[in-house]
Amino acid sequence: MTRFLLGGASAYHYWNIALESGGVIRWGCYQNSLVVVDPAMRTYEYTHEYYVLKHVSHAVAPGARLVSTLSYTGYENQLAFRNPDGLLVLVVQNDGGSDLPISILVGDQVVRPVLPADSLSTFVLEV
């Protein structure tokens, strides 16, 4: 999602909401989906894509604009949006195996959360 939005996309859509285990569509090629279904076991599982979309769509309002971010430490697993009401939404991923303390400078505010291992975190800030 980050690559497409930073590349200029104005919207992000998922083609497949749910696929059977293995992700092979009727045309015979593999694709990702938000939910993986096992019809034999009558179970389902949410994918990483589901959780990314959940974090972004929960806090980012229609009409929001992507805001560029800058990292002084090389940390790039983040997206920022400005909602029409002025709130700033940050969605940050820690794809590492241990908790990650970070510092976020927004205007004259510094936010210092600790991101849990293998997590997505969403911050909504008044700036």
Coordinates of C-alpha atoms in Angstrom, one line a residue:
M1 CA 0.0 0.0 0.0
T2 CA 2.8 2.4 0.9
R3 CA 4.5 2.0 -2.4
F4 CA 1.4 2.7 -4.4
L5 CA 0.2 5.7 -2.4
L6 CA 3.7 7.2 -2.3
G7 CA 3.9 6.6 -6.1
G8 CA 0.9 8.8 -6.7
A9 CA -2.2 6.6 -6.4
S10 CA -5.3 8.4 -5.2
A11 CA -7.1 5.3 -4.0
Y12 CA -6.3 1.7 -2.9
H13 CA -8.6 -1.2 -3.6
Y14 CA -8.5 -4.9 -2.9
W15 CA -9.7 -7.1 -5.8
N16 CA -10.3 -10.2 -3.7
I17 CA -12.1 -9.9 -0.3
A18 CA -11.8 -13.6 0.4
L19 CA -10.1 -16.6 -1.3
E20 CA -9.7 -20.2 -0.5
S21 CA -6.5 -21.4 1.2
G22 CA -3.7 -21.2 -1.3
G23 CA -5.0 -18.0 -3.0
V24 CA -5.4 -19.5 -6.4
I25 CA -8.2 -17.8 -8.3
R26 CA -10.3 -19.5 -11.0
W27 CA -7.9 -18.3 -13.7
G28 CA -5.2 -20.4 -12.1
C29 CA -2.9 -17.6 -10.7
Y30 CA -2.1 -16.8 -7.1
Q31 CA -3.5 -13.6 -5.6
N32 CA -3.7 -12.2 -2.1
S33 CA -7.0 -11.5 -0.2
L34 CA -8.2 -10.0 3.0
V35 CA -9.6 -13.3 4.3
V36 CA -8.5 -16.9 3.6
V37 CA -11.2 -19.5 3.8
D38 CA -10.9 -23.2 4.3
P39 CA -14.2 -24.6 3.0
A40 CA -13.4 -28.2 4.1
M41 CA -12.8 -27.1 7.7
R42 CA -15.4 -24.3 7.6
T43 CA -12.9 -21.8 9.0
Y44 CA -11.4 -18.5 8.0
E45 CA -8.4 -16.4 8.8
Y46 CA -7.7 -12.7 8.5
T47 CA -4.5 -11.9 6.6
H48 CA -1.9 -9.2 7.2
E49 CA -3.6 -7.2 4.4
Y50 CA -6.8 -7.2 6.3
Y51 CA -5.2 -5.7 9.3
V52 CA -3.4 -3.0 7.3
L53 CA -6.7 -2.0 5.6
K54 CA -8.5 -2.1 9.0
H55 CA -6.0 0.3 10.6
V56 CA -6.0 2.7 7.7
S57 CA -9.8 2.6 7.0
H58 CA -10.7 2.9 10.6
A59 CA -9.0 6.3 11.2
V60 CA -8.5 7.8 7.8
A61 CA -11.6 9.7 6.8
P62 CA -13.0 10.1 3.2
G63 CA -11.3 13.0 1.6
A64 CA -8.1 12.6 3.6
R65 CA -4.8 13.5 1.9
L66 CA -1.5 11.6 2.1
V67 CA 1.1 13.6 4.1
S68 CA 4.8 13.0 3.3
T69 CA 7.0 11.7 6.2
L70 CA 10.7 12.0 6.9
S71 CA 12.8 9.6 9.0
Y72 CA 16.2 10.6 10.3
T73 CA 16.9 7.0 11.3
G74 CA 15.9 5.2 8.1
Y75 CA 12.6 3.9 9.6
E76 CA 10.1 4.0 6.7
N77 CA 7.2 1.6 7.7
Q78 CA 4.8 4.5 8.1
L79 CA 2.0 6.3 6.4
A80 CA 0.5 9.7 7.4
F81 CA -2.8 11.2 6.4
R82 CA -4.4 14.6 7.1
N83 CA -8.2 14.1 7.6
P84 CA -10.6 16.9 6.4
D85 CA -11.2 17.8 10.0
G86 CA -7.5 18.5 10.5
L87 CA -6.6 15.4 12.5
L88 CA -3.3 13.8 11.5
V89 CA -3.4 10.0 11.3
L90 CA -0.2 7.9 11.5
V91 CA -0.2 4.2 10.7
V92 CA 3.1 2.7 11.8
Q93 CA 4.4 -0.9 11.4
N94 CA 6.9 -2.8 13.5
D95 CA 7.7 -5.9 11.5
G96 CA 10.5 -6.9 13.8
G97 CA 10.6 -9.6 16.4
S98 CA 11.0 -7.2 19.4
D99 CA 9.3 -4.1 20.8
L100 CA 10.5 -0.9 19.1
P101 CA 10.7 2.5 20.8
I102 CA 10.3 5.3 18.3
S103 CA 10.0 9.1 18.4
I104 CA 7.6 11.0 16.2
L105 CA 8.0 14.7 15.7
V106 CA 4.8 16.5 14.5
G107 CA 5.0 20.2 14.6
D108 CA 6.4 21.0 18.0
Q109 CA 5.0 17.8 19.6
V110 CA 7.1 14.7 20.2
V111 CA 5.3 11.4 20.6
R112 CA 7.4 8.5 21.9
P113 CA 5.4 5.2 21.7
V114 CA 6.8 1.7 22.0
L115 CA 5.6 -0.4 19.1
P116 CA 4.9 -4.0 20.1
A117 CA 6.8 -6.7 18.1
D118 CA 5.1 -7.6 14.8
S119 CA 2.4 -5.0 15.0
L120 CA 0.6 -2.1 13.4
S121 CA -0.2 0.9 15.4
T122 CA -2.4 3.9 14.6
F123 CA -2.1 7.3 16.1
V124 CA -4.6 10.1 15.7
L125 CA -3.1 13.5 16.6
E126 CA -4.5 17.0 16.9
V127 CA -1.9 19.3 15.3

